[in-house]
CSV table of C-alpha atoms and ligand atoms in Angstrom, one decimal:
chain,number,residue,atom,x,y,z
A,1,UNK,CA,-30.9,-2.7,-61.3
A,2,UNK,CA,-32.4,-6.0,-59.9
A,3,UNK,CA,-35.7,-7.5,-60.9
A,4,UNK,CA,-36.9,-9.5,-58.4
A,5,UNK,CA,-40.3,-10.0,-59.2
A,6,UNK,CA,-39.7,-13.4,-61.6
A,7,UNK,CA,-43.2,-14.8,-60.7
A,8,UNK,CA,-44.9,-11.6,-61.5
A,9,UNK,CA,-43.6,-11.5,-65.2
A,10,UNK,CA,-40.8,-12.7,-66.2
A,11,UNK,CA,-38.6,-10.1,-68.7
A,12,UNK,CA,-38.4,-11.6,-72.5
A,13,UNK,CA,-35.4,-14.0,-72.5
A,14,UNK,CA,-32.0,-12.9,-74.6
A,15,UNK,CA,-33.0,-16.0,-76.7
A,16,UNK,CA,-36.6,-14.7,-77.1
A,17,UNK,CA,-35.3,-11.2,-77.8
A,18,UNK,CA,-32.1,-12.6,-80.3
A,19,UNK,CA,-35.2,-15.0,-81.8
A,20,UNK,CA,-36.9,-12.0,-82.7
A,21,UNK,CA,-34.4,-10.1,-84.2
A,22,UNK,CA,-34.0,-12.3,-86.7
A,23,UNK,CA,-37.9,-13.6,-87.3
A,24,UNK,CA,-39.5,-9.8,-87.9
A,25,UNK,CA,-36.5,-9.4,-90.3
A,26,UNK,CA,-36.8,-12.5,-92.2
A,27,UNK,CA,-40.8,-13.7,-92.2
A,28,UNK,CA,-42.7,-15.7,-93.4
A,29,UNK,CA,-45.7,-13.9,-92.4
A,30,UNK,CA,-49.0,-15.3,-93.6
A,31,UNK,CA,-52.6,-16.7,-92.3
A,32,UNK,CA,-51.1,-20.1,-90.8
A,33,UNK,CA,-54.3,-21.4,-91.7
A,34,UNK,CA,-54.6,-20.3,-95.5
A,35,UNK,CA,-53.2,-22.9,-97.9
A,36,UNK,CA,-51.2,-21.4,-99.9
A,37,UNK,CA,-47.1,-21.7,-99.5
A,38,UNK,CA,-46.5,-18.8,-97.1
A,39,UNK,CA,-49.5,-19.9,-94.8
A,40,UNK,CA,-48.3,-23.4,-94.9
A,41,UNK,CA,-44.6,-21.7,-94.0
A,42,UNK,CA,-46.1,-20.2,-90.9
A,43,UNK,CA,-48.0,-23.6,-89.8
A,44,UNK,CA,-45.0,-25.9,-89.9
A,45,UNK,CA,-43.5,-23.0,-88.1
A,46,UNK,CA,-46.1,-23.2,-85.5
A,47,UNK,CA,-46.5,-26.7,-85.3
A,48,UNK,CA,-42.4,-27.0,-84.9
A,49,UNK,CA,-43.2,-24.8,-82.0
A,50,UNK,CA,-45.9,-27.0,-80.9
A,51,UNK,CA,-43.9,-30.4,-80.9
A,52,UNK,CA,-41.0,-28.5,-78.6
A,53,UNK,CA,-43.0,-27.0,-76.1
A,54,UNK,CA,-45.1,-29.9,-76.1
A,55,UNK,CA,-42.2,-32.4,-75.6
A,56,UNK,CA,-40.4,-29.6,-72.6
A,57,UNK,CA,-43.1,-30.2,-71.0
A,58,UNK,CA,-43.5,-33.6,-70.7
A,59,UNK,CA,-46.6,-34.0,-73.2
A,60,UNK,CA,-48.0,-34.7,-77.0
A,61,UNK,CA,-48.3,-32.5,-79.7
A,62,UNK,CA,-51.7,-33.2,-79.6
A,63,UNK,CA,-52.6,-32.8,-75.7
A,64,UNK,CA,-51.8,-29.0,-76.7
A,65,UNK,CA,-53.7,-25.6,-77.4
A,66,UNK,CA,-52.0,-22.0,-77.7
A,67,UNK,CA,-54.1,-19.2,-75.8
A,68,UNK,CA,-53.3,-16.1,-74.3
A,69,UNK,CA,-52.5,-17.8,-70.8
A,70,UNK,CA,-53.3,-19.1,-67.4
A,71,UNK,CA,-56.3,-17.1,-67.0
A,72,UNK,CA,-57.7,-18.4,-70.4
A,73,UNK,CA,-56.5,-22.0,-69.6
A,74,UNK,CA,-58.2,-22.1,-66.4
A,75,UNK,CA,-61.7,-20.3,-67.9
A,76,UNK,CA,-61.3,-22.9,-70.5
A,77,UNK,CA,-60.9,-26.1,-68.2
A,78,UNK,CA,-64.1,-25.3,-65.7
A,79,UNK,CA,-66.3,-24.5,-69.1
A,80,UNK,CA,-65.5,-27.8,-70.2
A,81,UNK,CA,-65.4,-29.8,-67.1
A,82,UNK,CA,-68.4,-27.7,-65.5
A,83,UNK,CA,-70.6,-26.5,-68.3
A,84,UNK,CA,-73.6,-24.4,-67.9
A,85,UNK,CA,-75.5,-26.8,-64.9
A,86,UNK,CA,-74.3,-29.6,-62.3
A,87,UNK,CA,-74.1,-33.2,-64.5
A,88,UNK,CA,-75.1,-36.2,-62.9
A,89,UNK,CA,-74.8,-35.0,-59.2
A,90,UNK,CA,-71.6,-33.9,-59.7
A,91,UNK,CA,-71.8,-30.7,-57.9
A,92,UNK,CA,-68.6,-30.3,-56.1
A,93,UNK,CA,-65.3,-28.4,-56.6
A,94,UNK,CA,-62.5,-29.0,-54.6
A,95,UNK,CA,-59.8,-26.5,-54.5
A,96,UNK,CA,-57.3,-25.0,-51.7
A,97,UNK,CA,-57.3,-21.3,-49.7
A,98,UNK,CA,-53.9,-20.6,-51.5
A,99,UNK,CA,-55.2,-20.6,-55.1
A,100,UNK,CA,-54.5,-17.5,-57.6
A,101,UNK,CA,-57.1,-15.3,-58.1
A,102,UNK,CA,-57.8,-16.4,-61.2
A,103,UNK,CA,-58.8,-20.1,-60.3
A,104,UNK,CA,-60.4,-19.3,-56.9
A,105,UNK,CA,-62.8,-16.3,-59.0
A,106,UNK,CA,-63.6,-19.0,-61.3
A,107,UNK,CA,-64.9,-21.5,-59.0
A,108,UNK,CA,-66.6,-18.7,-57.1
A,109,UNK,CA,-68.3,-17.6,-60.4
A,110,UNK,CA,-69.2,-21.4,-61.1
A,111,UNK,CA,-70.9,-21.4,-56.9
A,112,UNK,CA,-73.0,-18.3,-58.0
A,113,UNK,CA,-74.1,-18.8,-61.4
A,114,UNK,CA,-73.9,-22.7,-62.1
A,115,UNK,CA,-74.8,-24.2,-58.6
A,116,UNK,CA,-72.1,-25.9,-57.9
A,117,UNK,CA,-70.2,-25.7,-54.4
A,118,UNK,CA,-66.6,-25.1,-53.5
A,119,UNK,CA,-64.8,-27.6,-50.7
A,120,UNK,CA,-62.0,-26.0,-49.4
A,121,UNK,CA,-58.9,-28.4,-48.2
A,122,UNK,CA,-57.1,-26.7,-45.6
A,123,UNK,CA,-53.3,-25.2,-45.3
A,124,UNK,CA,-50.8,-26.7,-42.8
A,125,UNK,CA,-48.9,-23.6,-41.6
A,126,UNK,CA,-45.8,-24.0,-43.8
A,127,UNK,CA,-48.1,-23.4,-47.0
A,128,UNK,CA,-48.9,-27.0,-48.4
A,129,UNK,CA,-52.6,-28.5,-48.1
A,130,UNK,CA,-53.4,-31.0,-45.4
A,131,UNK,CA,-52.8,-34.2,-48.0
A,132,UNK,CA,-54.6,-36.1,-45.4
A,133,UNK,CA,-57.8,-34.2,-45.8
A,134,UNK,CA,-57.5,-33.7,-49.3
A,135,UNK,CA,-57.6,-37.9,-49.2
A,136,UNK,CA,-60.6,-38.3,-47.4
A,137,UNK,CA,-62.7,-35.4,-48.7
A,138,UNK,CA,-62.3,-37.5,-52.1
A,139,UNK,CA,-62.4,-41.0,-50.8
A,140,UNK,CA,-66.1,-39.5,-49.1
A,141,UNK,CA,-67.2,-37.7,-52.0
A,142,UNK,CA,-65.8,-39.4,-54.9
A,143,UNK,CA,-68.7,-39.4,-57.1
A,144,UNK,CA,-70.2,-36.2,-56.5
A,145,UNK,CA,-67.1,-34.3,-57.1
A,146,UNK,CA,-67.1,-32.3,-60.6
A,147,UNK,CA,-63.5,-31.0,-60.3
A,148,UNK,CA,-60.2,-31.0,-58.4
A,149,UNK,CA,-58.6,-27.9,-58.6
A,150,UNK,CA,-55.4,-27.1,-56.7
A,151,UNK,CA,-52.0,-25.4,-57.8
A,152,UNK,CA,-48.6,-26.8,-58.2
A,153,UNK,CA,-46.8,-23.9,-57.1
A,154,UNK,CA,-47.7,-21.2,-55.3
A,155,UNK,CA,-47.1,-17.4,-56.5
A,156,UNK,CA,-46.7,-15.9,-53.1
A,157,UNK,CA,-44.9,-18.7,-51.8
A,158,UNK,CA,-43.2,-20.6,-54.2
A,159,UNK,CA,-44.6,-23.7,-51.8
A,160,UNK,CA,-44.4,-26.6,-53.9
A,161,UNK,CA,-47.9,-28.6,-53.5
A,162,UNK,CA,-47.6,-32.4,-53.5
A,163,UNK,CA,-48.9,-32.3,-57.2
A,164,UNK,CA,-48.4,-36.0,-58.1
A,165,UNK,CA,-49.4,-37.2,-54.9
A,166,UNK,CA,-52.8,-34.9,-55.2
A,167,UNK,CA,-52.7,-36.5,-59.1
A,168,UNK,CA,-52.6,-40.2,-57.6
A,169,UNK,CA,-55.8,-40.2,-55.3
A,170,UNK,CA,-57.9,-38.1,-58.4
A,171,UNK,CA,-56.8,-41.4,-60.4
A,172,UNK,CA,-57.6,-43.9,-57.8
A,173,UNK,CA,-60.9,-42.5,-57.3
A,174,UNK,CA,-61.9,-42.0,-61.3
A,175,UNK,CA,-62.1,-37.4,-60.3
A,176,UNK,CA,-61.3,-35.3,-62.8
A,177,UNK,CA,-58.1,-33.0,-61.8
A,178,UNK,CA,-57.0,-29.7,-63.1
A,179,UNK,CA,-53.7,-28.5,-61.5
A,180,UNK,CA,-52.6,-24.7,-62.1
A,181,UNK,CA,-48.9,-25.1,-63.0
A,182,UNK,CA,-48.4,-21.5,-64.1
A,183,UNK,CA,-45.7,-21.1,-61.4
A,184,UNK,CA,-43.8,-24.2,-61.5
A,185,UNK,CA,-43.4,-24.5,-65.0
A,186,UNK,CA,-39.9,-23.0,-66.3
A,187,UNK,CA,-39.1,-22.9,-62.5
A,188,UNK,CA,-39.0,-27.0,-62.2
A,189,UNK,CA,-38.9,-29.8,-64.6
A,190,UNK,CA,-42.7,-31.0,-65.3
A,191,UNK,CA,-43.8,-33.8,-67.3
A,192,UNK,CA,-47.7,-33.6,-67.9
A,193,UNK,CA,-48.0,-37.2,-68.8
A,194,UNK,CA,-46.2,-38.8,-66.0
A,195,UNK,CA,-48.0,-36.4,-63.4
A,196,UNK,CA,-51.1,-38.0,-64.7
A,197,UNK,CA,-53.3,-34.5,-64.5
A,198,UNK,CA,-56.0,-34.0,-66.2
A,199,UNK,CA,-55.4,-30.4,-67.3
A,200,UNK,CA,-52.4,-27.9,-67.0
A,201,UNK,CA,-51.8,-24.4,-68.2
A,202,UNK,CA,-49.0,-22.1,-68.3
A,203,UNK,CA,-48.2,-17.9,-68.9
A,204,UNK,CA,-46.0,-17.7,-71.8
A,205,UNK,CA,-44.6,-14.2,-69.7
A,206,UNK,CA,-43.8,-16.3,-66.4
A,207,UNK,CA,-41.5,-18.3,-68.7
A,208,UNK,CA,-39.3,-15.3,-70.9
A,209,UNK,CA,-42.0,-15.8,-73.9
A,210,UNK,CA,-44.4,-12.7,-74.9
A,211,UNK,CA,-46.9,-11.6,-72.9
A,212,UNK,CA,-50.1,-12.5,-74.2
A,213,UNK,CA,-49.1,-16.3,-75.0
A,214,UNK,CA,-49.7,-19.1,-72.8
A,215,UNK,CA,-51.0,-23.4,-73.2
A,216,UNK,CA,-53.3,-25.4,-72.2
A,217,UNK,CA,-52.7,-29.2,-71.9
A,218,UNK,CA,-55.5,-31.6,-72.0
A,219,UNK,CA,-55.0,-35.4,-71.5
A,220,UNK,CA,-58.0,-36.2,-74.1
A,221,UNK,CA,-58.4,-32.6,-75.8
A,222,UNK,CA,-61.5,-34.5,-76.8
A,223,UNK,CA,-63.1,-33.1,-73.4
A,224,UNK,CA,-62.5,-30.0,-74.0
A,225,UNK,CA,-65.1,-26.6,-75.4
A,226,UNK,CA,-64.0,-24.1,-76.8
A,227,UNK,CA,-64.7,-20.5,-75.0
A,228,UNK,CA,-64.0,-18.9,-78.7
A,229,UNK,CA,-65.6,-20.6,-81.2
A,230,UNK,CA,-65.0,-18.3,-84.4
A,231,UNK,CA,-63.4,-20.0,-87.5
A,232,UNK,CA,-62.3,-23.2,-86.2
A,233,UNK,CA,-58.6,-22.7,-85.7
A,234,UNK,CA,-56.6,-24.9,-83.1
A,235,UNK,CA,-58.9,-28.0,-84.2
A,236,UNK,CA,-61.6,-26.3,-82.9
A,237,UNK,CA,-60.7,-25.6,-79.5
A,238,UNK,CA,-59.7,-22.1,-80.1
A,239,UNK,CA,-61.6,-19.6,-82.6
A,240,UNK,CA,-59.3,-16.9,-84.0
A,241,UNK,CA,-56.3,-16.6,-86.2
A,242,UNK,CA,-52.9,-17.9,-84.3
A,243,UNK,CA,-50.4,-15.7,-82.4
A,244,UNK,CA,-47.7,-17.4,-84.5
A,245,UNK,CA,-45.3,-15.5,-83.4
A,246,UNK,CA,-45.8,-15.4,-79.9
A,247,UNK,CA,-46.2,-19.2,-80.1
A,248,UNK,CA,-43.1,-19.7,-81.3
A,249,UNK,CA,-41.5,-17.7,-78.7
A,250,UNK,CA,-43.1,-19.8,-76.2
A,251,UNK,CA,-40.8,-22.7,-77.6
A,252,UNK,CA,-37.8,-20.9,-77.4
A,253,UNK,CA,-38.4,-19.1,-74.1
A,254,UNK,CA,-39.4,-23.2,-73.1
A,255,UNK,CA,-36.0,-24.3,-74.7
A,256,UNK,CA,-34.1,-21.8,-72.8
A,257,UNK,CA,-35.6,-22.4,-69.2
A,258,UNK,CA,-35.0,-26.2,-69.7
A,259,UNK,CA,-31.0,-25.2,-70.1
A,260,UNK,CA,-31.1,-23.6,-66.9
A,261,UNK,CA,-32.5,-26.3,-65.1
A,262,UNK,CA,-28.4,-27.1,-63.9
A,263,UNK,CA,-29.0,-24.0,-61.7
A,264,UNK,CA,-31.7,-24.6,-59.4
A,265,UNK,CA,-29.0,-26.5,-57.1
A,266,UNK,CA,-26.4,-23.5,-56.7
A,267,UNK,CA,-29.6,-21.3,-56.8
A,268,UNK,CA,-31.6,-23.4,-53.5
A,269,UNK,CA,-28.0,-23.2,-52.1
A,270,UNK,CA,-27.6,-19.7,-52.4
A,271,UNK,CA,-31.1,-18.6,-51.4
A,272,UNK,CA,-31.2,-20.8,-48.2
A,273,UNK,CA,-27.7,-18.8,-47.6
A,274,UNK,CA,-29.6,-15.6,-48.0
A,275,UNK,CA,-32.3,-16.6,-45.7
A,276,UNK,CA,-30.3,-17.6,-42.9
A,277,UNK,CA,-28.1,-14.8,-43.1
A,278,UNK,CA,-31.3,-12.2,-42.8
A,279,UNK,CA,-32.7,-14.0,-40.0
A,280,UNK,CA,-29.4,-14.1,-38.1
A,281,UNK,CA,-28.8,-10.7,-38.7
A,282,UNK,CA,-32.9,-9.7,-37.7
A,283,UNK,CA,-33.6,-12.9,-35.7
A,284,UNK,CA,-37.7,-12.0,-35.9
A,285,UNK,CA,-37.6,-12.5,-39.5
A,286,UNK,CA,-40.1,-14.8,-40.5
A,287,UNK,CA,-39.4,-16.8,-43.9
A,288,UNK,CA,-43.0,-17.9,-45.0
A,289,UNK,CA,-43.4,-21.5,-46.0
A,290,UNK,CA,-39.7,-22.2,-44.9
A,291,UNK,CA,-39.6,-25.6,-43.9
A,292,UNK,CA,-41.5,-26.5,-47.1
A,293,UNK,CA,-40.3,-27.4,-50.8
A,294,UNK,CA,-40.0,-24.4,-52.6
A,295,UNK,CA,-39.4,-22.9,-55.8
A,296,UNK,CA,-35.4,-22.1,-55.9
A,297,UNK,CA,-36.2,-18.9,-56.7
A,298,UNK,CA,-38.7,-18.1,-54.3
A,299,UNK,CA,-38.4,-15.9,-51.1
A,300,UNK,CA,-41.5,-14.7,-49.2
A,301,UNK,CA,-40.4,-13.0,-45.8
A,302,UNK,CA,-41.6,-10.5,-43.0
A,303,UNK,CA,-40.0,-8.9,-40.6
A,304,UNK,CA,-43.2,-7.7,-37.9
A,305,UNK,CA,-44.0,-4.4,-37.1
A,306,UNK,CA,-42.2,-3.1,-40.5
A,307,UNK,CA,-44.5,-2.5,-43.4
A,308,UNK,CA,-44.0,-4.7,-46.9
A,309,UNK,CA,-45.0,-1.6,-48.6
A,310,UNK,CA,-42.1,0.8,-46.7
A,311,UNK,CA,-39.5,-2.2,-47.7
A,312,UNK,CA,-40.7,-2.3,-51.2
A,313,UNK,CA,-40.2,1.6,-51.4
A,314,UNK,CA,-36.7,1.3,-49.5
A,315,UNK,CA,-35.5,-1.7,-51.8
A,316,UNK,CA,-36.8,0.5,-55.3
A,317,UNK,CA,-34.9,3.0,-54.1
A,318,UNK,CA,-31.6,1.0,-54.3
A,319,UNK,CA,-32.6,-0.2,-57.8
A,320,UNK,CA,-34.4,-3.4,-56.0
A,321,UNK,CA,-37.7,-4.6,-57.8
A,322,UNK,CA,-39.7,-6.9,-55.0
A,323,UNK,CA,-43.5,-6.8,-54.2
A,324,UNK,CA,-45.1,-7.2,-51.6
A,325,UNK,CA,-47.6,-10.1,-51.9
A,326,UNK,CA,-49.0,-11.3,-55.9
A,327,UNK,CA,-49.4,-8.4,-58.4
A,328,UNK,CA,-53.1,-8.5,-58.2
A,329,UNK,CA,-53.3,-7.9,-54.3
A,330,UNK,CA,-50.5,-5.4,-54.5
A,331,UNK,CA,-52.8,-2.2,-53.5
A,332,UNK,CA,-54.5,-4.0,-50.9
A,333,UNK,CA,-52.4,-3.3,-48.0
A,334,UNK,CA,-54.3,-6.5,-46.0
A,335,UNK,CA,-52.9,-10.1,-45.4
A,336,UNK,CA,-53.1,-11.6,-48.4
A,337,UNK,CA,-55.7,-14.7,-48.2
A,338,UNK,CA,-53.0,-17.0,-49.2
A,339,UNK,CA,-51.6,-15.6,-45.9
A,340,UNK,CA,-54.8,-16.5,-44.1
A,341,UNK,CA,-55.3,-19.2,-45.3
A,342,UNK,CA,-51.7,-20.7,-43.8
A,343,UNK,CA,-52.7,-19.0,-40.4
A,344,UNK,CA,-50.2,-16.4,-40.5
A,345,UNK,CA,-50.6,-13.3,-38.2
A,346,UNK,CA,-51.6,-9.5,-39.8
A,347,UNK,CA,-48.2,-8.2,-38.4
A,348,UNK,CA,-46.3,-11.0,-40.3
A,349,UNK,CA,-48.9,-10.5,-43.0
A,350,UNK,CA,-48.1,-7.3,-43.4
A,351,UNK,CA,-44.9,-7.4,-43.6
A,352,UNK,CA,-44.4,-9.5,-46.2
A,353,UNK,CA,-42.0,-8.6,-49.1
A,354,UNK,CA,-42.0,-11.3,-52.2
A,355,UNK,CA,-38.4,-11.7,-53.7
A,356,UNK,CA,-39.0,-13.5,-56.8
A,357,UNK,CA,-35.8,-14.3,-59.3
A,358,UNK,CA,-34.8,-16.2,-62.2
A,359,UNK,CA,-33.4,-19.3,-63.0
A,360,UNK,CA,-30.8,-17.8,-65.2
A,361,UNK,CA,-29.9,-14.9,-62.4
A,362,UNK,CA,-26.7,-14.9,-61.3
A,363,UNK,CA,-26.5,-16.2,-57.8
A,364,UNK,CA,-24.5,-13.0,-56.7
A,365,UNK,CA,-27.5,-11.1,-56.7
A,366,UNK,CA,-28.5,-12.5,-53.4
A,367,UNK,CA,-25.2,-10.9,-51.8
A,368,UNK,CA,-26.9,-7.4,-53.4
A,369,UNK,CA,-30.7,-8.0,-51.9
A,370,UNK,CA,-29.1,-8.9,-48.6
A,371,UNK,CA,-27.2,-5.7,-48.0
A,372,UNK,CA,-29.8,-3.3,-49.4
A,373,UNK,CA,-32.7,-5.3,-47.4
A,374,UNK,CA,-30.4,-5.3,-44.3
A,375,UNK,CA,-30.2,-1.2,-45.2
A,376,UNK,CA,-33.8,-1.4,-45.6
A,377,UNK,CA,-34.6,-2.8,-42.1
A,378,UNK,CA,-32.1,-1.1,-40.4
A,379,UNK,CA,-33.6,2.3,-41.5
A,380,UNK,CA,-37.3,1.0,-40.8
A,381,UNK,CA,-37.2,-0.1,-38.0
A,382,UNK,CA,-36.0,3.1,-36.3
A,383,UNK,CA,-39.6,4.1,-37.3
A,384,UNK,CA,-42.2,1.4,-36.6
A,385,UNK,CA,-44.7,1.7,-39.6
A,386,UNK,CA,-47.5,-0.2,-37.5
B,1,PLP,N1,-52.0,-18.8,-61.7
B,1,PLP,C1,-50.9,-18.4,-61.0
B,1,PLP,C2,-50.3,-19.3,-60.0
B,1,PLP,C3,-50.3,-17.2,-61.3
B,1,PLP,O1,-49.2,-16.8,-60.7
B,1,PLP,C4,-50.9,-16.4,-62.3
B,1,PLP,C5,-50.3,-15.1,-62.6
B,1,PLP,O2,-49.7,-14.4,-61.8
B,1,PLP,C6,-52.0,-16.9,-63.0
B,1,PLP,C7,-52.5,-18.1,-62.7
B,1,PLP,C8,-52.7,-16.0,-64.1
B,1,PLP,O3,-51.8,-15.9,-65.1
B,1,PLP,P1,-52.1,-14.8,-66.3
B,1,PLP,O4,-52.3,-13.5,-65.6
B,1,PLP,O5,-50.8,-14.8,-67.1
B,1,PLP,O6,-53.2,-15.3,-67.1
């Protein structure tokens, strides 16, 4: 079996999984917030948790909050930043047509029920946003922007966005910028305090950690509000008793990605291999986002006139895990409006298949995709699907 769907959900690490073992066996398990020796057990724990993932990526222990992921991260930055009405004539929020479907529903829920208004920067064709209009749209509008909000990576993709660069002109022109790095974190190095963003989240299961964990990292936590209130717990910014455990398998899941950094050379290497090979073999192959920087994991290709769908069934049927676009568009058999939004073509777009692996995957398992995808298309295209 191969599971190629890394930036759906990554599986639990072997450290997680060995981590665990050992930590249901052996406790502590207590209130991290009561005061008494078994609760102050399960803080330091916590807190040792916090200072490593904090430090992984890049950041302070106290720039960080433990929630239950992206999706909370993201809900958690726009109530802060955006509040319940538009704050001196700041009404604008700038984000990209490639954005998950958890920032870009936000930002539509802030148009509809807040007032505020979305600017979308345009995609260049290979999947990163035209820098140059990004520059001016915030040079023009510098003080009535509320929010910047585009991604590092992209799920589909694995386009790397010029993150730092976007970072730099947000400084320059005092605009406050959130930057979804769900997918490049645990893929790429990051370092929250030299990239300068304002705010950055991460999904503890994109990373090997349990599902249900994820972190938010705040320049000046000061600016943030809490979505939960409840009793107070992470300083306020976070009502309701710890996931202690889950937290501290975000560290280790952290520790364990930052080791298999060394691989993202071989694994580049190998993939590029990969691609060429498929395209050489079915020349009108079309690797989305190719000429761009992208995630070493990261394949999103097409071959026209053969459905992603019919590959995704071929390629599961050989043990293959792929999708065919992000998990959350996966039963809409349309372009996906990432897709679009890069200009590409409904018979590319539907073609698409996402092959998505790990950092700590063995390089050999491109030799396995590429005969069972070559199968794949051979057999398809006998029978056109559209
Ligand atoms: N942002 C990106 C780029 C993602 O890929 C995802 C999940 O696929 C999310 C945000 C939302 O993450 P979660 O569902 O873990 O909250």
């Amino acid at each position: 079996m191969i599971y190629a769907d890394y930036n759906g959900s990554a599986p639990i690490s072997d450290d997680v999984k060995e981590y665990l073992q050992h930590r249901m066996l052996e406790g502590p398990f207590a209130n991290p917030n009561a005061i008494h020796f078994l609760g102050q057990k399960v803080l330091i724990g916590m807190d040792n948790a916090r200072s490593v993932c904090a430090k992984i990526m890049g950041a302070k222990f106290s720039q960080l909050v433990f929630n239950s992921g992206a999706t909370e991260g993201c809900s958690t930055v726009y109530h802060s930043v955006l509040g319940c009405s538009v704050k001196n004539n700041r009404n604008l929020i700038v984000t990209s047509g490639i954005e998950h479907s958890a920032i870009r529903k936000t930002g539509e829920w802030y148009v509809e029920n807040r007032g505020y208004e979305i600017v979308t920067i345009p995609t260049l064709s290979n999947g990163i946003i035209d820098l140059e209009n990004f520059k001016e749209v915030v040079k023009e509008n510098h003080d009535k922007i509320a929010l910047v909000s585009i991604m590092a990576a992209n799920n589909e993709t694995g386009v790397i966005q010029p993150y730092m660069e976007i970072s730099k002109v947000c400084q320059d022109n005092n605009v406050t910028n959130f930057c979804d790095t769900t997918q490049l974190i645990g893929k790429m190095p990051f370092d929250f305090n030299k990239s300068g963003i304002d705010y950055a989240i991460m999904s503890g299961h994109k990373v090997g950690a349990l599902t249900g964990t994820g972190i938010l990292l705040a320049k000046d936590k000061t600016t943030l509000k809490p979505l939960i209130i409840g009793g107070g717990q992470e300083k306020g910014l976070r009502g309701g008793t710890q996931n202690y455990i889950g937290n501290e398998t975000l560290a280790v899941a952290l520790t364990a990605v930052d080791k298999n950094f060394d691989n993202i050379q071989v694994l580049t290497k190998k993939r590029e291999d990969f691609e060429s090979k498929i395209k050489e073999k079915f020349p009108s192959v079309v690797i989305i986002g190719e000429d761009a920087p992208r995630l070493a994991t990261s394949t999103y290709l097409s071959l026209p006139g053969v459905h992603g769908q019919a590959i995704q069934i071929e390629l599961e049927s050989m043990g293959i895990f792929v999708t065919t676009s992000s998990a959350c568009s996966d039963n809409e058999p349309v372009t996906s409006k990432v897709l679009k939004s890069m200009g590409i073509t409904d018979d590319v777009g539907r073609g698409v298949v996402r092959i998505s692996v790990g950092l700590c995957s063995e390089p050999e398992v491109y030799d396995k995709i590429y005969e069972a995808l070559t199968k794949a298309y051979e057999k398809l295209t006998q029978i056109k699907s559209y």
